[in-house]
Tab-separated table of C-alpha atoms and ligand atoms in Angstrom:
chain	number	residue	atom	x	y	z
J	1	UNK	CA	0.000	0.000	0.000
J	2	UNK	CA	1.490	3.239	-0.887
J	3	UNK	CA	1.920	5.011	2.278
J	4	UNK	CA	0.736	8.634	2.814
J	5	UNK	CA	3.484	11.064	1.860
J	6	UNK	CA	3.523	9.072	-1.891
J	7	UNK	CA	0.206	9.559	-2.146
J	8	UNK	CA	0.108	12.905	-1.739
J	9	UNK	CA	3.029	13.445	-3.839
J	10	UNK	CA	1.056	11.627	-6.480
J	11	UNK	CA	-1.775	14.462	-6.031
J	12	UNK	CA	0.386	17.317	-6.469
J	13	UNK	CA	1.921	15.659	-9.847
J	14	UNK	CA	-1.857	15.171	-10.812
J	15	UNK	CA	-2.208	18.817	-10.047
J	16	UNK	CA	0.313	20.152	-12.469
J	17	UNK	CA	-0.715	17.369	-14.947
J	18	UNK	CA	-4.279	18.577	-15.129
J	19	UNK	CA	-2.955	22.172	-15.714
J	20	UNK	CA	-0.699	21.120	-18.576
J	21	UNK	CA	-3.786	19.923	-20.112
J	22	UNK	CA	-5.625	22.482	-21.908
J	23	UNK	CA	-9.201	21.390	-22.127
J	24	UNK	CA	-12.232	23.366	-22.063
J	25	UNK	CA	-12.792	25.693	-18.639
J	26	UNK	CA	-15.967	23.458	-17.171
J	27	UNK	CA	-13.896	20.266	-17.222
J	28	UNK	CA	-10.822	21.860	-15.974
J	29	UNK	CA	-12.677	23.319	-13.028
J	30	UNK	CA	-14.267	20.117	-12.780
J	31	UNK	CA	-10.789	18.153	-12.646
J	32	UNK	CA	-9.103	21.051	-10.196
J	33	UNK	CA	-12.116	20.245	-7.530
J	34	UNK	CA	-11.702	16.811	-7.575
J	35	UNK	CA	-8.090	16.700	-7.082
J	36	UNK	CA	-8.851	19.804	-4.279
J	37	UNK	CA	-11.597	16.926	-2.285
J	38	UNK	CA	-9.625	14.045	-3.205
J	39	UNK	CA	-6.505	15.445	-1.676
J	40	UNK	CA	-8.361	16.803	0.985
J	41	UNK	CA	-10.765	14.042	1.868
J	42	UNK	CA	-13.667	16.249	1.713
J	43	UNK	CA	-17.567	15.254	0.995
J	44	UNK	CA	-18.506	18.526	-1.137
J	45	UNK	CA	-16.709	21.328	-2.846
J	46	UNK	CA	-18.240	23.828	-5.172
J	47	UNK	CA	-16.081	26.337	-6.964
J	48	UNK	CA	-17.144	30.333	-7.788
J	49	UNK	CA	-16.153	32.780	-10.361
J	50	UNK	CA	-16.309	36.510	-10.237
J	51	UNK	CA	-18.963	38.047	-12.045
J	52	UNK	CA	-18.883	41.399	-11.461
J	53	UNK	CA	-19.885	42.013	-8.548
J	54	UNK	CA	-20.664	38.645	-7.567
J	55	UNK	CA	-19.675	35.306	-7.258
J	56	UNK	CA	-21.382	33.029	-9.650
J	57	UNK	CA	-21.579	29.070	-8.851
J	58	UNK	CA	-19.616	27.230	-11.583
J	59	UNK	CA	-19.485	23.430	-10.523
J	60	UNK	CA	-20.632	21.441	-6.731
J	61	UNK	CA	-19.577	18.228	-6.270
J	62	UNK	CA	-21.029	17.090	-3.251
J	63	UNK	CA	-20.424	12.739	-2.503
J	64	UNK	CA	-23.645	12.707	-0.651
J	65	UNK	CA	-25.726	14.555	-2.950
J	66	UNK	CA	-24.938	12.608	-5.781
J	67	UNK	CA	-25.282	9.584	-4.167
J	68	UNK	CA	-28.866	10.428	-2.842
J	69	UNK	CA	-29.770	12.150	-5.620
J	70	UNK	CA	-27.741	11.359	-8.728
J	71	UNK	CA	-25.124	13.243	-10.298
J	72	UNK	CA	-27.509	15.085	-12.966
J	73	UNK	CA	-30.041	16.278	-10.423
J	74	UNK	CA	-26.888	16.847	-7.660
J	75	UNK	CA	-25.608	19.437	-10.633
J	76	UNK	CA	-29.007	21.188	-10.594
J	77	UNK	CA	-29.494	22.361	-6.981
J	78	UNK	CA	-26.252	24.698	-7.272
J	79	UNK	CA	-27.561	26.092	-11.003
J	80	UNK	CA	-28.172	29.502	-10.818
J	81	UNK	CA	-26.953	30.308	-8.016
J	82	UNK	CA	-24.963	33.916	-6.923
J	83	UNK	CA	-24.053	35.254	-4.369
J	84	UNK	CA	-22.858	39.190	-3.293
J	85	UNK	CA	-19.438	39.960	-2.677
J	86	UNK	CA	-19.747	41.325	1.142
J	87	UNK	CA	-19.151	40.008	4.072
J	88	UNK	CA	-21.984	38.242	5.101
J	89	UNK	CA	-21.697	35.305	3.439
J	90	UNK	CA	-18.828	32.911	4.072
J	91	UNK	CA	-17.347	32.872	0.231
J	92	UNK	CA	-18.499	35.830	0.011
J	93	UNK	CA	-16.474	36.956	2.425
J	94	UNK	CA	-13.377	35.199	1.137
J	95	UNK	CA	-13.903	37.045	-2.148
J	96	UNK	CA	-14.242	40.178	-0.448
J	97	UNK	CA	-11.131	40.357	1.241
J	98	UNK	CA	-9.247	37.858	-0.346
J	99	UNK	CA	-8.405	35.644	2.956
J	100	UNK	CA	-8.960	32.105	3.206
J	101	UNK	CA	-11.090	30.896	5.705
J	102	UNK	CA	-11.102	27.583	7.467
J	103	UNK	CA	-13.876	26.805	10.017
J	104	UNK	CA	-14.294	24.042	12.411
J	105	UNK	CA	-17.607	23.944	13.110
J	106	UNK	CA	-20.165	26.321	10.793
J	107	UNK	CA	-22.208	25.925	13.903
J	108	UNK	CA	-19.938	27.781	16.035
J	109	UNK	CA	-19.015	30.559	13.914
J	110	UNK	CA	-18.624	33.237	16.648
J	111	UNK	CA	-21.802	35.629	17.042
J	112	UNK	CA	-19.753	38.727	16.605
J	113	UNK	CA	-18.717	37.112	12.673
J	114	UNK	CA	-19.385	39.632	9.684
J	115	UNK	CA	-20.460	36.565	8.031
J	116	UNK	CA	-22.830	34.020	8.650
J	117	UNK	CA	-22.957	30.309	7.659
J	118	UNK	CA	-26.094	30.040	5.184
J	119	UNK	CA	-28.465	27.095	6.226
J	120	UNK	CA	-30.509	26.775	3.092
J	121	UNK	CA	-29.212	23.898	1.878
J	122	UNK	CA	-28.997	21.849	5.224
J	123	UNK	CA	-32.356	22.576	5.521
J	124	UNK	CA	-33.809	21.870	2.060
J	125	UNK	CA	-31.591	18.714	1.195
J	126	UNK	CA	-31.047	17.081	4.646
J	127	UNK	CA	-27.565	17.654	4.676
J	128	UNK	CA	-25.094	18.940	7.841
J	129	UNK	CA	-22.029	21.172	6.995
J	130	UNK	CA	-19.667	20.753	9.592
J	131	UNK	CA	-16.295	21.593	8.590
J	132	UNK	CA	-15.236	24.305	5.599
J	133	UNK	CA	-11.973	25.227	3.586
J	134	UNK	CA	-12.752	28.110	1.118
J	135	UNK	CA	-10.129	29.309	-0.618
J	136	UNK	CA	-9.605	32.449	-2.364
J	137	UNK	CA	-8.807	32.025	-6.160
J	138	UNK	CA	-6.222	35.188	-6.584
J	139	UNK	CA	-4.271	36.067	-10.153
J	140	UNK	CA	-0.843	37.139	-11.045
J	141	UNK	CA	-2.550	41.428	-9.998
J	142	UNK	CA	-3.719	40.528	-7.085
J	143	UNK	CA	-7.708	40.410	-7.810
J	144	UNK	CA	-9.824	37.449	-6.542
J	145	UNK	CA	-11.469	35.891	-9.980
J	146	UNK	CA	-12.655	33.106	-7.886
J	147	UNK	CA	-13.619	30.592	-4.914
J	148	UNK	CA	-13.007	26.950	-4.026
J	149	UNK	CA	-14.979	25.889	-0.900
J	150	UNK	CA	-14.775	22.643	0.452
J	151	UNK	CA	-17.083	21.004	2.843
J	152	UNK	CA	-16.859	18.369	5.111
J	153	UNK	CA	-13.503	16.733	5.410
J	154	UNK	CA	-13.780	13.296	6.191
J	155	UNK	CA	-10.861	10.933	8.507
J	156	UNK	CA	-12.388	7.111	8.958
J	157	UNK	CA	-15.976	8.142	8.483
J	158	UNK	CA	-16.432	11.323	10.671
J	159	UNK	CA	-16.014	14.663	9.579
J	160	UNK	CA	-13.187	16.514	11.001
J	161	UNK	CA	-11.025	19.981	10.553
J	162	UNK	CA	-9.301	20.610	7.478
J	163	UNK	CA	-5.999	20.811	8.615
J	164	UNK	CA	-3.154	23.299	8.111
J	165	UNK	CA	-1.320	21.089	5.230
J	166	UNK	CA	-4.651	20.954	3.386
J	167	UNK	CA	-4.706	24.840	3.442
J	168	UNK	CA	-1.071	24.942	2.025
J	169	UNK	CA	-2.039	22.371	-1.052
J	170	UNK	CA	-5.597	24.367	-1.532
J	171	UNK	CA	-4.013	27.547	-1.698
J	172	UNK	CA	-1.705	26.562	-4.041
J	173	UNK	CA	-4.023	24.558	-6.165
J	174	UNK	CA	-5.933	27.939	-6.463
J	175	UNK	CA	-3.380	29.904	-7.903
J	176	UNK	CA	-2.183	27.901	-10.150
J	177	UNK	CA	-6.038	27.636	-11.222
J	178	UNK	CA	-6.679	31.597	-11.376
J	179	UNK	CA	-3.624	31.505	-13.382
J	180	UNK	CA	-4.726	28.806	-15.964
J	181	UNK	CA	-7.738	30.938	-16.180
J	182	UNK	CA	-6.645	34.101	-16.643
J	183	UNK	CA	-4.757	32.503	-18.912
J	184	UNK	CA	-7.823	31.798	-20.768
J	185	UNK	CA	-9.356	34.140	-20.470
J	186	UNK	CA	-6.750	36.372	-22.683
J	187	UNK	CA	-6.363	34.105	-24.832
J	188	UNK	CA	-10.746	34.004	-25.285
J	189	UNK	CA	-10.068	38.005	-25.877
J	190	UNK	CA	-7.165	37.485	-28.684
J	191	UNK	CA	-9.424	35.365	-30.544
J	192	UNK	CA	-12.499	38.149	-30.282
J	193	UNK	CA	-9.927	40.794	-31.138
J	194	UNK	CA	-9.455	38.686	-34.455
J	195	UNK	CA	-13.005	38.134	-34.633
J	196	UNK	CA	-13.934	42.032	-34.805
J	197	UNK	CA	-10.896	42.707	-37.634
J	198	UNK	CA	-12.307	40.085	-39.613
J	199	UNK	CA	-15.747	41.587	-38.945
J	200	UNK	CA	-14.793	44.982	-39.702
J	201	UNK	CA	-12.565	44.260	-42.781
J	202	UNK	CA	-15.751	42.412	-44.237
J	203	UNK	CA	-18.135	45.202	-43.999
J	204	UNK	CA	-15.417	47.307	-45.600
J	205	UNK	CA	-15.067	44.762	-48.310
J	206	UNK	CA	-18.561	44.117	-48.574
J	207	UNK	CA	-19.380	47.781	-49.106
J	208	UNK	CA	-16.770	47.763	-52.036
J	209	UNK	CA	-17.671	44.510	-53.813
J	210	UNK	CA	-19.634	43.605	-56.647
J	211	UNK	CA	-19.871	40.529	-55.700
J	212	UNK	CA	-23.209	39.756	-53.539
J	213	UNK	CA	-22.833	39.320	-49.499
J	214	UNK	CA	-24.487	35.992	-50.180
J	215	UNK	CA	-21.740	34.815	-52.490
J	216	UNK	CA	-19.063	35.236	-49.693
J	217	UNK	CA	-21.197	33.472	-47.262
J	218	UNK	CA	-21.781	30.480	-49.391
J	219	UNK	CA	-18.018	30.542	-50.664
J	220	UNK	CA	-17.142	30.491	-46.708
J	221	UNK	CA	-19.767	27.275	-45.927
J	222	UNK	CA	-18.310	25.411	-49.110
J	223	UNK	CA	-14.900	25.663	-47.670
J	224	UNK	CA	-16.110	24.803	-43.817
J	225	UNK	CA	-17.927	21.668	-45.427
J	226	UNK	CA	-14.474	20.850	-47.514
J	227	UNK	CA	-12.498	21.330	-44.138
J	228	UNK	CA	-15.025	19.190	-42.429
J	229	UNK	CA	-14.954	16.411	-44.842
J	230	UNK	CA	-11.077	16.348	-44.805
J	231	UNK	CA	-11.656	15.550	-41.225
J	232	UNK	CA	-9.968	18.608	-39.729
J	233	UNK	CA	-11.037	19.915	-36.207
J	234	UNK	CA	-13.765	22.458	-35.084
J	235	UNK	CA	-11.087	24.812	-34.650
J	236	UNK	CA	-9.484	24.716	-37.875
J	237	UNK	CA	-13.038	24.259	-39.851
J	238	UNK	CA	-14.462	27.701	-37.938
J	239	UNK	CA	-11.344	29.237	-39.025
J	240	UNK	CA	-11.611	28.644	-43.064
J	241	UNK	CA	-15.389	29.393	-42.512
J	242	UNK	CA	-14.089	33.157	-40.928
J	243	UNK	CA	-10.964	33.952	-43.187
J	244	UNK	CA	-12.227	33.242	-46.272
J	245	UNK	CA	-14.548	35.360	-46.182
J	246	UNK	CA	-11.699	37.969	-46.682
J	247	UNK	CA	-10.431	36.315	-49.938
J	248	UNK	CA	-11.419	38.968	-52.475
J	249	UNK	CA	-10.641	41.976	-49.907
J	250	UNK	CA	-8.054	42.989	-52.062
J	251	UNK	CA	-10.460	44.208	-54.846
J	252	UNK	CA	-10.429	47.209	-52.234
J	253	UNK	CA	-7.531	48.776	-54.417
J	254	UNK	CA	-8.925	48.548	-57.757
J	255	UNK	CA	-10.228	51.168	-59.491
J	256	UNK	CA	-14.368	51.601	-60.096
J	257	UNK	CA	-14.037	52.000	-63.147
J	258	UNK	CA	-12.940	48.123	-63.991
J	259	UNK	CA	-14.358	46.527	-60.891
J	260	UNK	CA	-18.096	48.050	-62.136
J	261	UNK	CA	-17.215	47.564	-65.254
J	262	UNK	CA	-20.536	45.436	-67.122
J	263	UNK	CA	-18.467	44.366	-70.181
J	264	UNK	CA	-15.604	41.696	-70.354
J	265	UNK	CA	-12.512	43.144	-69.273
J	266	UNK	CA	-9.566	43.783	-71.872
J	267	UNK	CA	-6.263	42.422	-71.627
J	268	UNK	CA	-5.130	45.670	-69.503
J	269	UNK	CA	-8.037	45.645	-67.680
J	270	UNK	CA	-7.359	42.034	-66.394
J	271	UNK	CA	-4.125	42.258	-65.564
J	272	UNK	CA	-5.093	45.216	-63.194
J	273	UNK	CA	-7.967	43.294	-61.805
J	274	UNK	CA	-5.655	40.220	-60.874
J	275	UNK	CA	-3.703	42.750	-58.560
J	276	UNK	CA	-6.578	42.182	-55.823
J	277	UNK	CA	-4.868	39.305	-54.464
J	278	UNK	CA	-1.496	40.880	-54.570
J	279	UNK	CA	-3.101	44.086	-52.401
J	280	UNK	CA	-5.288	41.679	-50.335
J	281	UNK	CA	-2.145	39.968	-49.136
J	282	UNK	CA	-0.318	42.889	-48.538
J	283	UNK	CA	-3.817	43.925	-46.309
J	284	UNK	CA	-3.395	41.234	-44.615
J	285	UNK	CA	0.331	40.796	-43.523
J	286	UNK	CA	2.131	40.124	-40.664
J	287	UNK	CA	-0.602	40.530	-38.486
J	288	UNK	CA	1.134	37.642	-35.944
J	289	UNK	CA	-2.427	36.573	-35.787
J	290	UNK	CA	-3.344	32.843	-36.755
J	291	UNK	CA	-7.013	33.679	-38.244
J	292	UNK	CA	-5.542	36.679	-40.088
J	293	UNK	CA	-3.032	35.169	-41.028
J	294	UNK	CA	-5.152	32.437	-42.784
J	295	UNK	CA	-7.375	34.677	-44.513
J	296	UNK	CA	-3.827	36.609	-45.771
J	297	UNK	CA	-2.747	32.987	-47.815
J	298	UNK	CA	-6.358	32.654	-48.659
J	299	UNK	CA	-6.528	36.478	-50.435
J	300	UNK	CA	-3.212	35.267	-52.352
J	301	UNK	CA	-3.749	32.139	-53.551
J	302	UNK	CA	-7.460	31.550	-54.283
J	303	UNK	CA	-6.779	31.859	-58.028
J	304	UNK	CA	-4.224	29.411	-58.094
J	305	UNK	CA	-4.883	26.657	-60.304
J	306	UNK	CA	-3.115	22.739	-59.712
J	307	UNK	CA	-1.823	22.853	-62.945
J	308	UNK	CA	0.309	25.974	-62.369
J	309	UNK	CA	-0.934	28.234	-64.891
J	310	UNK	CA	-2.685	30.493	-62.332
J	311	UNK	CA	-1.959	33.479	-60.966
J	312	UNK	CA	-0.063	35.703	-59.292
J	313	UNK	CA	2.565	33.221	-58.266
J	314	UNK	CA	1.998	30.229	-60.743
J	315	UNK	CA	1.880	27.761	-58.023
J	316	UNK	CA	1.888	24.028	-58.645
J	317	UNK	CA	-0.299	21.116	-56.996
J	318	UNK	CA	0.660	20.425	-53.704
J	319	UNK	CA	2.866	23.884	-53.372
J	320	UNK	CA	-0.320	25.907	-53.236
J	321	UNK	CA	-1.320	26.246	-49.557
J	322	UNK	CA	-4.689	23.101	-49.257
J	323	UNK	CA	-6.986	26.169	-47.634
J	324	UNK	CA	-6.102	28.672	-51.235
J	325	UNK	CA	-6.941	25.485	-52.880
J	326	UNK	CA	-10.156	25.150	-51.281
J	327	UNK	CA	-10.624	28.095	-51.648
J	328	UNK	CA	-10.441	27.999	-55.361
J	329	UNK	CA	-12.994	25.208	-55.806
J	330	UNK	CA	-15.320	27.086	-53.368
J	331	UNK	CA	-14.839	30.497	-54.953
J	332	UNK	CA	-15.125	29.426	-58.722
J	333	UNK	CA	-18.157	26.791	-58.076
J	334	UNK	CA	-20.245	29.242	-56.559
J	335	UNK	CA	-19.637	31.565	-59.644
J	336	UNK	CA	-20.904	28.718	-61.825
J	337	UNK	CA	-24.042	27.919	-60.184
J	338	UNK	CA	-25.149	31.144	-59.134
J	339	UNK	CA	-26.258	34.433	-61.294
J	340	UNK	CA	-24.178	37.245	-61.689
J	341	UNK	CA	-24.403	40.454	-63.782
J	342	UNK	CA	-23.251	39.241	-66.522
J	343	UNK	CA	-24.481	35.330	-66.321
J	344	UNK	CA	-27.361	33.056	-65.858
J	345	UNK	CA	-26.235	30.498	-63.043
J	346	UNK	CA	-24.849	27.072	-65.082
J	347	UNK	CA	-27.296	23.702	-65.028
J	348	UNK	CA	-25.944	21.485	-62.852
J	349	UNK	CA	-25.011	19.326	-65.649
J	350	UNK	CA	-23.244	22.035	-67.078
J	351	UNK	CA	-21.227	22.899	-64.008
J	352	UNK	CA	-20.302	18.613	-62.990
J	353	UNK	CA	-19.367	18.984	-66.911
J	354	UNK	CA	-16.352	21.311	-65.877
J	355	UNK	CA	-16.059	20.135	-62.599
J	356	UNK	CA	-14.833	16.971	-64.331
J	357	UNK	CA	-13.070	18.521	-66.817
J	358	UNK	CA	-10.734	20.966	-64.787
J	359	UNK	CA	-9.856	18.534	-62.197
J	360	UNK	CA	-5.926	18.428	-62.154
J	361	UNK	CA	-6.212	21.179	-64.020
J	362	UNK	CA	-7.725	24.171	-61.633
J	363	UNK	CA	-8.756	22.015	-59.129
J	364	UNK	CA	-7.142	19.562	-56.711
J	365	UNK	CA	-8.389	16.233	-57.836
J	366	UNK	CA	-9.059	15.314	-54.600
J	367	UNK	CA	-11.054	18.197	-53.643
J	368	UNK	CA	-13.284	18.169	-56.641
J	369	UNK	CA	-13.876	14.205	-55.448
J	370	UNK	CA	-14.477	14.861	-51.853
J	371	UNK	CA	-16.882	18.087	-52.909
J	372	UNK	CA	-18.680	15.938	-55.348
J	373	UNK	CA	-19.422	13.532	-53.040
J	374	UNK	CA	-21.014	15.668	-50.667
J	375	UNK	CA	-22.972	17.239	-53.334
J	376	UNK	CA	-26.007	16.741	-51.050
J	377	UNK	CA	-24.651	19.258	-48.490
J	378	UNK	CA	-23.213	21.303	-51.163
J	379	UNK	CA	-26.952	21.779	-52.399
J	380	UNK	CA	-28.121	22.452	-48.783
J	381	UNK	CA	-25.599	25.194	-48.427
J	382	UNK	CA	-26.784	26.574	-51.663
J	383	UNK	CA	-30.181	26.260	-51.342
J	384	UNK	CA	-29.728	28.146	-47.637
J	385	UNK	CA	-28.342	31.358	-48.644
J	386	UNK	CA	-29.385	31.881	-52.157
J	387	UNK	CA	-30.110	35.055	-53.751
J	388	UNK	CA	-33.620	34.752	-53.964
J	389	UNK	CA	-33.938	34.804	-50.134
J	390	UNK	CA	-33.650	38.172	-48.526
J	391	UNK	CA	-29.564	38.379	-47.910
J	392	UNK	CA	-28.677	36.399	-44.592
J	393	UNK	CA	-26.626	38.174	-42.567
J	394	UNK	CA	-25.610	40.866	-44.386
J	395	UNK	CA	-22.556	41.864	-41.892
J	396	UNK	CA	-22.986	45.891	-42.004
J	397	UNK	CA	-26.917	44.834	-40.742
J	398	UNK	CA	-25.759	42.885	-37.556
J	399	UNK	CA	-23.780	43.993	-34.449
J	400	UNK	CA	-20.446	42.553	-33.527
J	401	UNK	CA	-21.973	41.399	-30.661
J	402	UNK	CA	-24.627	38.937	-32.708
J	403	UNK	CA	-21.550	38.765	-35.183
J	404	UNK	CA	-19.565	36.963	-32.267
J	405	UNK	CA	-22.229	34.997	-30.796
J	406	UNK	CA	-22.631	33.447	-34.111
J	407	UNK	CA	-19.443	32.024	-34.736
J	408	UNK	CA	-18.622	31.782	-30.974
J	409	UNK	CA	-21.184	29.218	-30.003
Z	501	FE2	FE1	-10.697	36.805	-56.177
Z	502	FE2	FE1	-15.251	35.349	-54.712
């Protein structure tokens, strides 16, 4: 049997384990309290973030609860619930000031107390608090972002004091955790910062281009369902689905008179218009910001065709970056099958006619496969935002905030 020191030693490797592993915040909070009871031996522990200026329950995990009541139901009591940052309460009153508290016996808390031990829940659920550690949760300036309260530490089936090693390993444990979330939470605010450039850059480009709002939006939902397809994560498919919506923001630095231009464009004319991925890289560079920097490759190589005879670079097959290649296929399909100015929208026999035909030749073989066997989807996305319906989400008609919560969720 491993004997007591080895076992804690195992807990405080656990500890920095679980905060090596970046998962999302509900089951790191939900990992941190179960090391913080198991190392502790405690029944209960529940675990509060500041929301302004309260604390807001997060996560309980309470043994007897969930074994009266299942863990499910056990979750529900705590929902909801907030509490003040003052003194009366007892985690409010650690988030107040920021000290830990660790009390004996909740029934004895001295009458002259600022706070007072809240018997709602005995009462309701048949439960009796005896002993609590609660922990302030502190970051690297000072400011408490959170609690950790533990209840009821049990020693050979009775519940005793939490004792003054328990507070050292707590208090630790809670750092570490307001670090990890602090942590992020900056990182949660880099991402929005991206979020509201690429927001902003597409009402500018939307105001600019010919090109209908809807055609960017379907472009953008080809490419998610391409990156899906090819398997790639959440992450990385939410990304294509945001940056290339930027590809064509370089036709900011044309001039009117050939971007409005109804007829075909002459040999000058093209060679102008081709600049727009050229400019939209050069919008886009060294931002030293992953999303941006994914819509930048996107503006400069969605007219790159497999073969190499595309432009601006003339890349080759594999050389061309797989998202400018998606992009491609996305971009140039939905200018088949939809109408513009100066077309009727291609039958779909038409359009799996050069599909077929341009495959190794503008398009990645592969690609055209994997879209034309999703052609189902494909359809769906079409069939979603087309240009008969009143336009989507035009961008300039929505907030950032219903922007973010969007794509966020
Ligand atoms: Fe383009
Ligand atoms: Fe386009």
């Amino acid at each position: 049997m491993k004997d007591l020191f080895s076992k804690k030693f195992d807990n405080l490797l656990n500890i920095g384990m679980l905060l090596l592993h970046s998962e999302d915040l509900e089951t790191f909070l939900e990992k941190v309290l179960s090391e913080a009871r198991s190392f502790t031996n405690a029944d209960g522990g529940t675990i509060y973030l500041v929301d302004g200026d309260k604390i807001s329950f997060k996560l309980n995990q309470c043994q007897t609860f969930i074994d009266r009541f299942g863990k499910e139901y056990a979750k529900k009591i705590f929902e909801n619930v907030k509490i003040p940052i003052s003194k009366e309460s007892i985690a409010g009153y650690v988030a107040y000031t920021g000290k830990m508290l660790n009390i004996k016996d909740v029934r004895k808390i001295r009458k002259n107390s600022p706070y007072k031990f809240n018997t709602y829940w005995d009462e309701n659920y048949g439960y009796t608090t005896k002993s609590m550690l609660v922990m302030p949760m502190i970051n690297q300036k000072k400011e408490v972002i959170g609690v950790i309260q533990l209840l009821n530490a049990n020693k050979s089936g009775k519940v005793v004091s939490f004792t003054k090693e328990d507070e050292k390993i707590i208090s630790y444990l809670a750092s570490q955790s307001a670090a990890e979330i602090e942590n992020r939470n900056l990182n949660v605010k880099i991402y929005r910062a991206n979020l509201n450039t690429i927001y902003r850059l597409g009402i500018v480009a939307e105001y600019r281009n010919k090109e209908t709002t809807n055609h960017i939006i379907r472009m953008s939902h080809y490419c998610a369902l391409i990156a899906q397809k090819l398997a790639w994560s959440d992450k990385k498919v939410n990304e294509i689905l945001l940056a290339s919506r930027l590809h064509d923001i370089g036709k900011l630095g044309i001039p009117d008179a050939i971007l409005e231009k109804p007829d075909k464009h002459n040999h000058k004319e093209e060679e102008i218009m081709k600049q727009h991925c050229l400019i939209g890289e050069k919008i886009l560079s060294d931002t030293g910001l992953d999303l941006l920097e994914q819509a930048r490759i996107i503006a400069y190589t969605h007219h790159e065709k497999y073969d190499g005879t595309g432009y601006p670079q003339g890349l080759k097959g594999e050389n061309i970056p797989i998202i400018g290649r998606i992009a491609k296929l996305s971009d140039d399909y939905d200018a088949y099958s939809s109408k513009r100015c100066y077309k009727e929208a291609y039958s779909e026999e038409k359009i799996l006619s050069i599909l077929h035909d341009e495959k190794g030749k503008s398009f990645d073989p592969k690609l055209v496969d994997l879209f034309l066997d999703n052609i189902n989807e494909v359809n769906q996305i079409k069939e979603k935002y087309s240009d008969d319906k009143v336009e989507f989400d035009k961008l300039s008609n929505i907030s950032f905030l219903e922007f973010s919560s969007k794509v966020l969720l």
